[in-house]
Amino acid sequence: KKLAEQITIMVHGEEALQTAISASQLLFGKGTTEMLQSMDEATILSVFEGVERYDVPMDVLKSGVQVADLLTSNAPVFPSKGELKRNIAGLQINKGKIDAPEAIINDTFLLQGKYLLVQKGKKNYFLLIAE
């Protein structure tokens, strides 16, 4: 194993190493929706510590909401619907590509029944928390 991995295991344990590996895969492009769905709440919060967060009412997600409304009105990931439309090609929710501003997001998308991970472009992540 690489020296950094050996040190991480010695200092923090195997579980911390796996969390670090998952975090780097998610943040640097090799993560998958399945990987996200398999994470427990503590790991999600640990991996995305420091990521900008927005609270979203659970009722909005239970009834379903268009991506454009969710990411402009409920969580200001984009300053306007026009900006979202111009950047739709780089938009992902839970590592799944979003092709249309009219796409409906509902509570079935929630990770651990509470979280949505929004990726805007290659490096901008946001964690939406359903309350």
mmCIF file of N, CA, C and O in Angstrom, residues 29-121:
data_model
loop_
_atom_site.group_PDB
_atom_site.id
_atom_site.type_symbol
_atom_site.label_atom_id
_atom_site.label_comp_id
_atom_site.label_asym_id
_atom_site.label_seq_id
_atom_site.Cartn_x
_atom_site.Cartn_y
_atom_site.Cartn_z
ATOM 1 N N GLY A 29 -14.550 13.199 -9.563
ATOM 2 C CA GLY A 29 -15.129 12.701 -10.795
ATOM 3 C C GLY A 29 -15.343 11.220 -10.977
ATOM 4 O O GLY A 29 -15.957 10.823 -11.938
ATOM 5 N N LYS A 30 -14.874 10.358 -10.078
ATOM 6 C CA LYS A 30 -15.054 8.934 -10.309
ATOM 7 C C LYS A 30 -16.159 8.334 -9.451
ATOM 8 O O LYS A 30 -16.409 7.143 -9.505
ATOM 9 N N GLY A 31 -16.820 9.163 -8.670
ATOM 10 C CA GLY A 31 -17.884 8.666 -7.809
ATOM 11 C C GLY A 31 -19.146 8.387 -8.599
ATOM 12 O O GLY A 31 -19.352 8.925 -9.681
ATOM 13 N N THR A 32 -20.002 7.540 -8.054
ATOM 14 C CA THR A 32 -21.236 7.163 -8.731
ATOM 15 C C THR A 32 -22.433 7.395 -7.823
ATOM 16 O O THR A 32 -22.292 7.556 -6.604
ATOM 17 N N THR A 33 -23.608 7.374 -8.425
ATOM 18 C CA THR A 33 -24.841 7.490 -7.662
ATOM 19 C C THR A 33 -24.932 6.356 -6.651
ATOM 20 O O THR A 33 -25.303 6.570 -5.494
ATOM 21 N N GLU A 34 -24.553 5.151 -7.080
ATOM 22 C CA GLU A 34 -24.619 3.995 -6.189
ATOM 23 C C GLU A 34 -23.705 4.181 -4.977
ATOM 24 O O GLU A 34 -24.050 3.807 -3.859
ATOM 25 N N MET A 35 -22.538 4.757 -5.198
ATOM 26 C CA MET A 35 -21.604 5.010 -4.103
ATOM 27 C C MET A 35 -22.237 5.973 -3.099
ATOM 28 O O MET A 35 -22.158 5.762 -1.889
ATOM 29 N N LEU A 36 -22.863 7.023 -3.606
ATOM 30 C CA LEU A 36 -23.524 7.993 -2.730
ATOM 31 C C LEU A 36 -24.644 7.339 -1.933
ATOM 32 O O LEU A 36 -24.780 7.562 -0.732
ATOM 33 N N GLN A 37 -25.461 6.536 -2.617
ATOM 34 C CA GLN A 37 -26.600 5.900 -1.965
ATOM 35 C C GLN A 37 -26.169 4.916 -0.883
ATOM 36 O O GLN A 37 -26.911 4.676 0.052
ATOM 37 N N SER A 38 -24.986 4.366 -1.009
ATOM 38 C CA SER A 38 -24.522 3.387 -0.018
ATOM 39 C C SER A 38 -23.916 4.045 1.229
ATOM 40 O O SER A 38 -23.660 3.366 2.217
ATOM 41 N N MET A 39 -23.702 5.345 1.189
ATOM 42 C CA MET A 39 -23.090 6.036 2.333
ATOM 43 C C MET A 39 -24.109 6.279 3.441
ATOM 44 O O MET A 39 -25.252 6.642 3.171
ATOM 45 N N ASP A 40 -23.659 6.127 4.676
ATOM 46 C CA ASP A 40 -24.535 6.459 5.792
ATOM 47 C C ASP A 40 -24.468 7.972 6.033
ATOM 48 O O ASP A 40 -23.645 8.677 5.448
ATOM 49 N N GLU A 41 -25.354 8.449 6.876
ATOM 50 C CA GLU A 41 -25.467 9.891 7.111
ATOM 51 C C GLU A 41 -24.168 10.501 7.630
ATOM 52 O O GLU A 41 -23.736 11.563 7.163
ATOM 53 N N ALA A 42 -23.509 9.840 8.566
ATOM 54 C CA ALA A 42 -22.261 10.370 9.128
ATOM 55 C C ALA A 42 -21.196 10.508 8.049
ATOM 56 O O ALA A 42 -20.453 11.499 8.020
ATOM 57 N N THR A 43 -21.126 9.550 7.141
ATOM 58 C CA THR A 43 -20.132 9.612 6.062
ATOM 59 C C THR A 43 -20.456 10.737 5.098
ATOM 60 O O THR A 43 -19.568 11.476 4.682
ATOM 61 N N ILE A 44 -21.734 10.886 4.744
ATOM 62 C CA ILE A 44 -22.139 11.980 3.848
ATOM 63 C C ILE A 44 -21.717 13.319 4.443
ATOM 64 O O ILE A 44 -21.103 14.148 3.781
ATOM 65 N N LEU A 45 -22.036 13.516 5.720
ATOM 66 C CA LEU A 45 -21.691 14.782 6.379
ATOM 67 C C LEU A 45 -20.180 14.969 6.483
ATOM 68 O O LEU A 45 -19.680 16.082 6.320
ATOM 69 N N SER A 46 -19.456 13.904 6.705
ATOM 70 C CA SER A 46 -18.003 13.978 6.798
ATOM 71 C C SER A 46 -17.374 14.301 5.447
ATOM 72 O O SER A 46 -16.519 15.179 5.336
ATOM 73 N N VAL A 47 -17.807 13.581 4.414
ATOM 74 C CA VAL A 47 -17.253 13.771 3.072
ATOM 75 C C VAL A 47 -17.525 15.182 2.563
ATOM 76 O O VAL A 47 -16.670 15.799 1.932
ATOM 77 N N PHE A 48 -18.712 15.705 2.859
ATOM 78 C CA PHE A 48 -19.089 17.010 2.324
ATOM 79 C C PHE A 48 -19.024 18.123 3.363
ATOM 80 O O PHE A 48 -19.691 19.143 3.240
ATOM 81 N N GLU A 49 -18.171 17.938 4.360
ATOM 82 C CA GLU A 49 -17.929 18.982 5.345
ATOM 83 C C GLU A 49 -17.304 20.167 4.614
ATOM 84 O O GLU A 49 -16.406 20.012 3.791
ATOM 85 N N GLY A 50 -17.811 21.348 4.879
ATOM 86 C CA GLY A 50 -17.268 22.543 4.234
ATOM 87 C C GLY A 50 -17.958 22.897 2.925
ATOM 88 O O GLY A 50 -17.738 23.968 2.378
ATOM 89 N N VAL A 51 -18.818 21.998 2.425
ATOM 90 C CA VAL A 51 -19.574 22.278 1.210
ATOM 91 C C VAL A 51 -20.748 23.180 1.588
ATOM 92 O O VAL A 51 -21.369 23.000 2.647
ATOM 93 N N GLU A 52 -21.045 24.158 0.735
ATOM 94 C CA GLU A 52 -22.155 25.064 1.006
ATOM 95 C C GLU A 52 -23.449 24.271 1.144
ATOM 96 O O GLU A 52 -23.713 23.362 0.358
ATOM 97 N N ARG A 53 -24.259 24.613 2.161
ATOM 98 C CA ARG A 53 -25.476 23.858 2.455
ATOM 99 C C ARG A 53 -26.694 24.762 2.440
ATOM 100 O O ARG A 53 -26.621 25.921 2.820
ATOM 101 N N TYR A 54 -27.803 24.176 2.014
ATOM 102 C CA TYR A 54 -29.084 24.883 2.021
ATOM 103 C C TYR A 54 -30.149 23.967 2.596
ATOM 104 O O TYR A 54 -30.190 22.787 2.280
ATOM 105 N N ASP A 55 -31.009 24.530 3.428
ATOM 106 C CA ASP A 55 -32.160 23.793 3.939
ATOM 107 C C ASP A 55 -33.314 23.973 2.963
ATOM 108 O O ASP A 55 -33.553 25.075 2.458
ATOM 109 N N VAL A 56 -34.008 22.877 2.702
ATOM 110 C CA VAL A 56 -35.152 22.883 1.796
ATOM 111 C C VAL A 56 -36.314 22.234 2.546
ATOM 112 O O VAL A 56 -36.129 21.169 3.154
ATOM 113 N N PRO A 57 -37.511 22.853 2.496
ATOM 114 C CA PRO A 57 -38.648 22.233 3.181
ATOM 115 C C PRO A 57 -38.960 20.849 2.595
ATOM 116 O O PRO A 57 -39.019 20.683 1.380
ATOM 117 N N MET A 58 -39.171 19.877 3.464
ATOM 118 C CA MET A 58 -39.486 18.522 3.022
ATOM 119 C C MET A 58 -40.757 18.496 2.177
ATOM 120 O O MET A 58 -40.857 17.737 1.223
ATOM 121 N N ASP A 59 -41.743 19.369 2.505
ATOM 122 C CA ASP A 59 -43.008 19.387 1.738
ATOM 123 C C ASP A 59 -42.750 19.657 0.255
ATOM 124 O O ASP A 59 -43.441 19.113 -0.604
ATOM 125 N N VAL A 60 -41.782 20.526 -0.037
ATOM 126 C CA VAL A 60 -41.458 20.867 -1.431
ATOM 127 C C VAL A 60 -41.023 19.607 -2.172
ATOM 128 O O VAL A 60 -41.435 19.365 -3.311
ATOM 129 N N LEU A 61 -40.202 18.796 -1.537
ATOM 130 C CA LEU A 61 -39.709 17.581 -2.179
ATOM 131 C C LEU A 61 -40.760 16.471 -2.198
ATOM 132 O O LEU A 61 -40.831 15.705 -3.149
ATOM 133 N N LYS A 62 -41.589 16.385 -1.180
ATOM 134 C CA LYS A 62 -42.626 15.348 -1.159
ATOM 135 C C LYS A 62 -43.598 15.532 -2.317
ATOM 136 O O LYS A 62 -44.026 14.566 -2.937
ATOM 137 N N SER A 63 -43.933 16.779 -2.620
ATOM 138 C CA SER A 63 -44.885 17.027 -3.710
ATOM 139 C C SER A 63 -44.191 17.071 -5.074
ATOM 140 O O SER A 63 -44.856 17.029 -6.098
ATOM 141 N N GLY A 64 -42.879 17.167 -5.093
ATOM 142 C CA GLY A 64 -42.130 17.245 -6.354
ATOM 143 C C GLY A 64 -41.955 18.695 -6.773
ATOM 144 O O GLY A 64 -42.868 19.504 -6.625
ATOM 145 N N VAL A 65 -40.788 19.003 -7.274
ATOM 146 C CA VAL A 65 -40.474 20.377 -7.666
ATOM 147 C C VAL A 65 -39.573 20.349 -8.901
ATOM 148 O O VAL A 65 -38.734 19.461 -9.042
ATOM 149 N N GLN A 66 -39.772 21.301 -9.780
ATOM 150 C CA GLN A 66 -38.897 21.398 -10.945
ATOM 151 C C GLN A 66 -37.497 21.797 -10.502
ATOM 152 O O GLN A 66 -37.328 22.590 -9.577
ATOM 153 N N VAL A 67 -36.505 21.261 -11.182
ATOM 154 C CA VAL A 67 -35.105 21.574 -10.867
ATOM 155 C C VAL A 67 -34.888 23.083 -10.857
ATOM 156 O O VAL A 67 -34.230 23.616 -9.968
ATOM 157 N N ALA A 68 -35.454 23.786 -11.838
ATOM 158 C CA ALA A 68 -35.269 25.237 -11.929
ATOM 159 C C ALA A 68 -35.767 25.942 -10.675
ATOM 160 O O ALA A 68 -35.100 26.858 -10.164
ATOM 161 N N ASP A 69 -36.918 25.533 -10.162
ATOM 162 C CA ASP A 69 -37.452 26.155 -8.943
ATOM 163 C C ASP A 69 -36.641 25.754 -7.711
ATOM 164 O O ASP A 69 -36.334 26.585 -6.860
ATOM 165 N N LEU A 70 -36.284 24.477 -7.639
ATOM 166 C CA LEU A 70 -35.513 23.989 -6.498
ATOM 167 C C LEU A 70 -34.189 24.730 -6.354
ATOM 168 O O LEU A 70 -33.824 25.166 -5.264
ATOM 169 N N LEU A 71 -33.477 24.898 -7.467
ATOM 170 C CA LEU A 71 -32.112 25.438 -7.404
ATOM 171 C C LEU A 71 -32.020 26.953 -7.602
ATOM 172 O O LEU A 71 -30.924 27.503 -7.648
ATOM 173 N N THR A 72 -33.177 27.621 -7.669
ATOM 174 C CA THR A 72 -33.153 29.091 -7.688
ATOM 175 C C THR A 72 -33.969 29.654 -6.521
ATOM 176 O O THR A 72 -33.473 30.469 -5.761
ATOM 177 N N SER A 73 -35.192 29.156 -6.343
ATOM 178 C CA SER A 73 -36.077 29.689 -5.298
ATOM 179 C C SER A 73 -35.858 29.037 -3.937
ATOM 180 O O SER A 73 -35.800 29.724 -2.922
ATOM 181 N N ASN A 74 -35.774 27.708 -3.908
ATOM 182 C CA ASN A 74 -35.659 27.002 -2.631
ATOM 183 C C ASN A 74 -34.232 26.938 -2.108
ATOM 184 O O ASN A 74 -34.011 26.916 -0.903
ATOM 185 N N ALA A 75 -33.273 26.841 -2.993
ATOM 186 C CA ALA A 75 -31.851 26.814 -2.621
ATOM 187 C C ALA A 75 -31.114 27.600 -3.708
ATOM 188 O O ALA A 75 -31.047 27.151 -4.843
ATOM 189 N N PRO A 76 -30.574 28.763 -3.381
ATOM 190 C CA PRO A 76 -29.985 29.637 -4.409
ATOM 191 C C PRO A 76 -28.635 29.152 -4.963
ATOM 192 O O PRO A 76 -27.629 29.847 -4.906
ATOM 193 N N VAL A 77 -28.654 27.942 -5.533
ATOM 194 C CA VAL A 77 -27.451 27.414 -6.178
ATOM 195 C C VAL A 77 -27.151 28.237 -7.425
ATOM 196 O O VAL A 77 -26.000 28.512 -7.748
ATOM 197 N N PHE A 78 -28.213 28.668 -8.120
ATOM 198 C CA PHE A 78 -28.095 29.534 -9.294
ATOM 199 C C PHE A 78 -28.815 30.841 -8.979
ATOM 200 O O PHE A 78 -29.881 30.824 -8.351
ATOM 201 N N PRO A 79 -28.274 31.972 -9.437
ATOM 202 C CA PRO A 79 -28.920 33.254 -9.150
ATOM 203 C C PRO A 79 -30.233 33.459 -9.899
ATOM 204 O O PRO A 79 -31.071 34.255 -9.478
ATOM 205 N N SER A 80 -30.424 32.738 -11.005
ATOM 206 C CA SER A 80 -31.646 32.900 -11.791
ATOM 207 C C SER A 80 -31.903 31.638 -12.610
ATOM 208 O O SER A 80 -31.000 30.822 -12.833
ATOM 209 N N LYS A 81 -33.136 31.503 -13.096
ATOM 210 C CA LYS A 81 -33.479 30.363 -13.950
ATOM 211 C C LYS A 81 -32.732 30.442 -15.277
ATOM 212 O O LYS A 81 -32.357 29.423 -15.841
ATOM 213 N N GLY A 82 -32.489 31.654 -15.764
ATOM 214 C CA GLY A 82 -31.724 31.828 -17.005
ATOM 215 C C GLY A 82 -30.301 31.303 -16.855
ATOM 216 O O GLY A 82 -29.781 30.626 -17.742
ATOM 217 N N GLU A 83 -29.687 31.594 -15.717
ATOM 218 C CA GLU A 83 -28.333 31.097 -15.436
ATOM 219 C C GLU A 83 -28.322 29.573 -15.358
ATOM 220 O O GLU A 83 -27.431 28.912 -15.884
ATOM 221 N N LEU A 84 -29.330 29.006 -14.724
ATOM 222 C CA LEU A 84 -29.427 27.545 -14.648
ATOM 223 C C LEU A 84 -29.558 26.957 -16.053
ATOM 224 O O LEU A 84 -28.862 26.003 -16.388
ATOM 225 N N LYS A 85 -30.414 27.520 -16.874
ATOM 226 C CA LYS A 85 -30.605 27.009 -18.246
ATOM 227 C C LYS A 85 -29.315 27.070 -19.049
ATOM 228 O O LYS A 85 -29.013 26.165 -19.816
ATOM 229 N N ARG A 86 -28.541 28.129 -18.881
ATOM 230 C CA ARG A 86 -27.273 28.260 -19.610
ATOM 231 C C ARG A 86 -26.239 27.242 -19.146
ATOM 232 O O ARG A 86 -25.336 26.875 -19.889
ATOM 233 N N ASN A 87 -26.380 26.781 -17.931
ATOM 234 C CA ASN A 87 -25.391 25.863 -17.355
ATOM 235 C C ASN A 87 -25.937 24.454 -17.106
ATOM 236 O O ASN A 87 -25.329 23.685 -16.368
ATOM 237 N N ILE A 88 -27.054 24.116 -17.724
ATOM 238 C CA ILE A 88 -27.682 22.816 -17.479
ATOM 239 C C ILE A 88 -26.771 21.655 -17.864
ATOM 240 O O ILE A 88 -26.823 20.592 -17.244
ATOM 241 N N ALA A 89 -25.908 21.849 -18.826
ATOM 242 C CA ALA A 89 -25.017 20.765 -19.273
ATOM 243 C C ALA A 89 -24.083 20.290 -18.161
ATOM 244 O O ALA A 89 -23.684 19.134 -18.137
ATOM 245 N N GLY A 90 -23.753 21.154 -17.216
ATOM 246 C CA GLY A 90 -22.832 20.779 -16.140
ATOM 247 C C GLY A 90 -23.512 20.486 -14.820
ATOM 248 O O GLY A 90 -22.878 20.470 -13.780
ATOM 249 N N LEU A 91 -24.825 20.244 -14.847
ATOM 250 C CA LEU A 91 -25.581 20.058 -13.615
ATOM 251 C C LEU A 91 -25.827 18.575 -13.323
ATOM 252 O O LEU A 91 -26.247 17.820 -14.198
ATOM 253 N N GLN A 92 -25.543 18.194 -12.082
ATOM 254 C CA GLN A 92 -25.823 16.835 -11.625
ATOM 255 C C GLN A 92 -26.466 16.889 -10.240
ATOM 256 O O GLN A 92 -26.134 17.763 -9.438
ATOM 257 N N ILE A 93 -27.369 15.958 -10.003
ATOM 258 C CA ILE A 93 -27.932 15.788 -8.672
ATOM 259 C C ILE A 93 -27.671 14.346 -8.273
ATOM 260 O O ILE A 93 -28.025 13.419 -9.013
ATOM 261 N N ASN A 94 -27.015 14.181 -7.143
ATOM 262 C CA ASN A 94 -26.613 12.852 -6.652
ATOM 263 C C ASN A 94 -25.820 12.088 -7.707
ATOM 264 O O ASN A 94 -25.996 10.885 -7.888
ATOM 265 N N LYS A 95 -24.963 12.797 -8.414
ATOM 266 C CA LYS A 95 -24.086 12.233 -9.446
ATOM 267 C C LYS A 95 -24.841 11.767 -10.686
ATOM 268 O O LYS A 95 -24.290 11.085 -11.535
ATOM 269 N N GLY A 96 -26.118 12.135 -10.795
ATOM 270 C CA GLY A 96 -26.905 11.817 -11.986
ATOM 271 C C GLY A 96 -27.109 13.076 -12.806
ATOM 272 O O GLY A 96 -27.421 14.142 -12.274
ATOM 273 N N LYS A 97 -26.906 12.974 -14.102
ATOM 274 C CA LYS A 97 -27.006 14.119 -15.016
ATOM 275 C C LYS A 97 -28.443 14.637 -15.061
ATOM 276 O O LYS A 97 -29.388 13.862 -15.130
ATOM 277 N N ILE A 98 -28.588 15.946 -15.045
ATOM 278 C CA ILE A 98 -29.887 16.601 -15.199
ATOM 279 C C ILE A 98 -29.888 17.270 -16.570
ATOM 280 O O ILE A 98 -29.020 18.091 -16.863
ATOM 281 N N ASP A 99 -30.860 16.896 -17.395
ATOM 282 C CA ASP A 99 -30.880 17.378 -18.781
ATOM 283 C C ASP A 99 -31.841 18.532 -19.036
ATOM 284 O O ASP A 99 -31.739 19.190 -20.064
ATOM 285 N N ALA A 100 -32.796 18.753 -18.133
ATOM 286 C CA ALA A 100 -33.807 19.783 -18.384
ATOM 287 C C ALA A 100 -34.171 20.508 -17.097
ATOM 288 O O ALA A 100 -34.331 19.869 -16.052
ATOM 289 N N PRO A 101 -34.327 21.829 -17.185
ATOM 290 C CA PRO A 101 -34.726 22.598 -15.997
ATOM 291 C C PRO A 101 -36.112 22.199 -15.485
ATOM 292 O O PRO A 101 -36.442 22.428 -14.340
ATOM 293 N N GLU A 102 -36.910 21.575 -16.368
ATOM 294 C CA GLU A 102 -38.263 21.163 -15.997
ATOM 295 C C GLU A 102 -38.295 19.797 -15.304
ATOM 296 O O GLU A 102 -39.349 19.356 -14.856
ATOM 297 N N ALA A 103 -37.162 19.117 -15.233
ATOM 298 C CA ALA A 103 -37.112 17.801 -14.581
ATOM 299 C C ALA A 103 -37.645 17.932 -13.158
ATOM 300 O O ALA A 103 -37.418 18.940 -12.482
ATOM 301 N N ILE A 104 -38.363 16.914 -12.714
ATOM 302 C CA ILE A 104 -38.964 16.934 -11.381
ATOM 303 C C ILE A 104 -38.086 16.155 -10.397
ATOM 304 O O ILE A 104 -37.672 15.038 -10.661
ATOM 305 N N ILE A 105 -37.816 16.803 -9.275
ATOM 306 C CA ILE A 105 -37.065 16.182 -8.180
ATOM 307 C C ILE A 105 -38.059 16.004 -7.028
ATOM 308 O O ILE A 105 -38.785 16.936 -6.684
ATOM 309 N N ASN A 106 -38.058 14.808 -6.446
ATOM 310 C CA ASN A 106 -38.944 14.576 -5.311
ATOM 311 C C ASN A 106 -38.188 13.828 -4.216
ATOM 312 O O ASN A 106 -36.976 13.622 -4.324
ATOM 313 N N ASP A 107 -38.918 13.426 -3.188
ATOM 314 C CA ASP A 107 -38.257 12.807 -2.031
ATOM 315 C C ASP A 107 -37.637 11.442 -2.322
ATOM 316 O O ASP A 107 -36.840 10.949 -1.537
ATOM 317 N N THR A 108 -37.940 10.836 -3.466
ATOM 318 C CA THR A 108 -37.291 9.564 -3.807
ATOM 319 C C THR A 108 -35.815 9.759 -4.159
ATOM 320 O O THR A 108 -35.056 8.804 -4.161
ATOM 321 N N PHE A 109 -35.416 10.989 -4.451
ATOM 322 C CA PHE A 109 -34.024 11.299 -4.773
ATOM 323 C C PHE A 109 -33.167 11.448 -3.519
ATOM 324 O O PHE A 109 -31.945 11.460 -3.602
ATOM 325 N N LEU A 110 -33.774 11.593 -2.364
ATOM 326 C CA LEU A 110 -33.039 11.901 -1.140
ATOM 327 C C LEU A 110 -32.101 10.774 -0.723
ATOM 328 O O LEU A 110 -32.475 9.606 -0.733
ATOM 329 N N LEU A 111 -30.898 11.153 -0.355
ATOM 330 C CA LEU A 111 -29.919 10.227 0.219
ATOM 331 C C LEU A 111 -30.196 10.158 1.707
ATOM 332 O O LEU A 111 -30.328 11.197 2.372
ATOM 333 N N GLN A 112 -30.288 8.960 2.246
ATOM 334 C CA GLN A 112 -30.587 8.755 3.663
ATOM 335 C C GLN A 112 -31.870 9.485 4.076
ATOM 336 O O GLN A 112 -32.005 9.939 5.209
ATOM 337 N N GLY A 113 -32.798 9.658 3.122
ATOM 338 C CA GLY A 113 -34.079 10.290 3.411
ATOM 339 C C GLY A 113 -33.999 11.764 3.735
ATOM 340 O O GLY A 113 -34.965 12.369 4.194
ATOM 341 N N LYS A 114 -32.824 12.392 3.438
ATOM 342 C CA LYS A 114 -32.630 13.767 3.906
ATOM 343 C C LYS A 114 -31.771 14.663 3.005
ATOM 344 O O LYS A 114 -31.903 15.882 3.053
ATOM 345 N N TYR A 115 -30.877 14.111 2.195
ATOM 346 C CA TYR A 115 -29.873 14.918 1.504
ATOM 347 C C TYR A 115 -29.962 14.819 -0.019
ATOM 348 O O TYR A 115 -30.269 13.769 -0.564
ATOM 349 N N LEU A 116 -29.628 15.913 -0.686
ATOM 350 C CA LEU A 116 -29.415 15.956 -2.126
ATOM 351 C C LEU A 116 -28.049 16.575 -2.357
ATOM 352 O O LEU A 116 -27.745 17.638 -1.799
ATOM 353 N N LEU A 117 -27.239 15.941 -3.177
ATOM 354 C CA LEU A 117 -25.939 16.505 -3.532
ATOM 355 C C LEU A 117 -26.061 17.116 -4.920
ATOM 356 O O LEU A 117 -26.386 16.426 -5.884
ATOM 357 N N VAL A 118 -25.836 18.410 -4.997
ATOM 358 C CA VAL A 118 -25.913 19.126 -6.267
ATOM 359 C C VAL A 118 -24.496 19.464 -6.705
ATOM 360 O O VAL A 118 -23.705 19.983 -5.921
ATOM 361 N N GLN A 119 -24.202 19.164 -7.953
ATOM 362 C CA GLN A 119 -22.904 19.515 -8.527
ATOM 363 C C GLN A 119 -23.150 20.448 -9.696
ATOM 364 O O GLN A 119 -23.889 20.142 -10.616
ATOM 365 N N LYS A 120 -22.503 21.598 -9.646
ATOM 366 C CA LYS A 120 -22.623 22.631 -10.673
ATOM 367 C C LYS A 120 -21.248 22.768 -11.314
ATOM 368 O O LYS A 120 -20.314 23.252 -10.681
ATOM 369 N N GLY A 121 -21.109 22.256 -12.538
ATOM 370 C CA GLY A 121 -19.797 22.244 -13.165
ATOM 371 C C GLY A 121 -18.941 21.149 -12.565
ATOM 372 O O GLY A 121 -19.446 20.203 -11.968
#
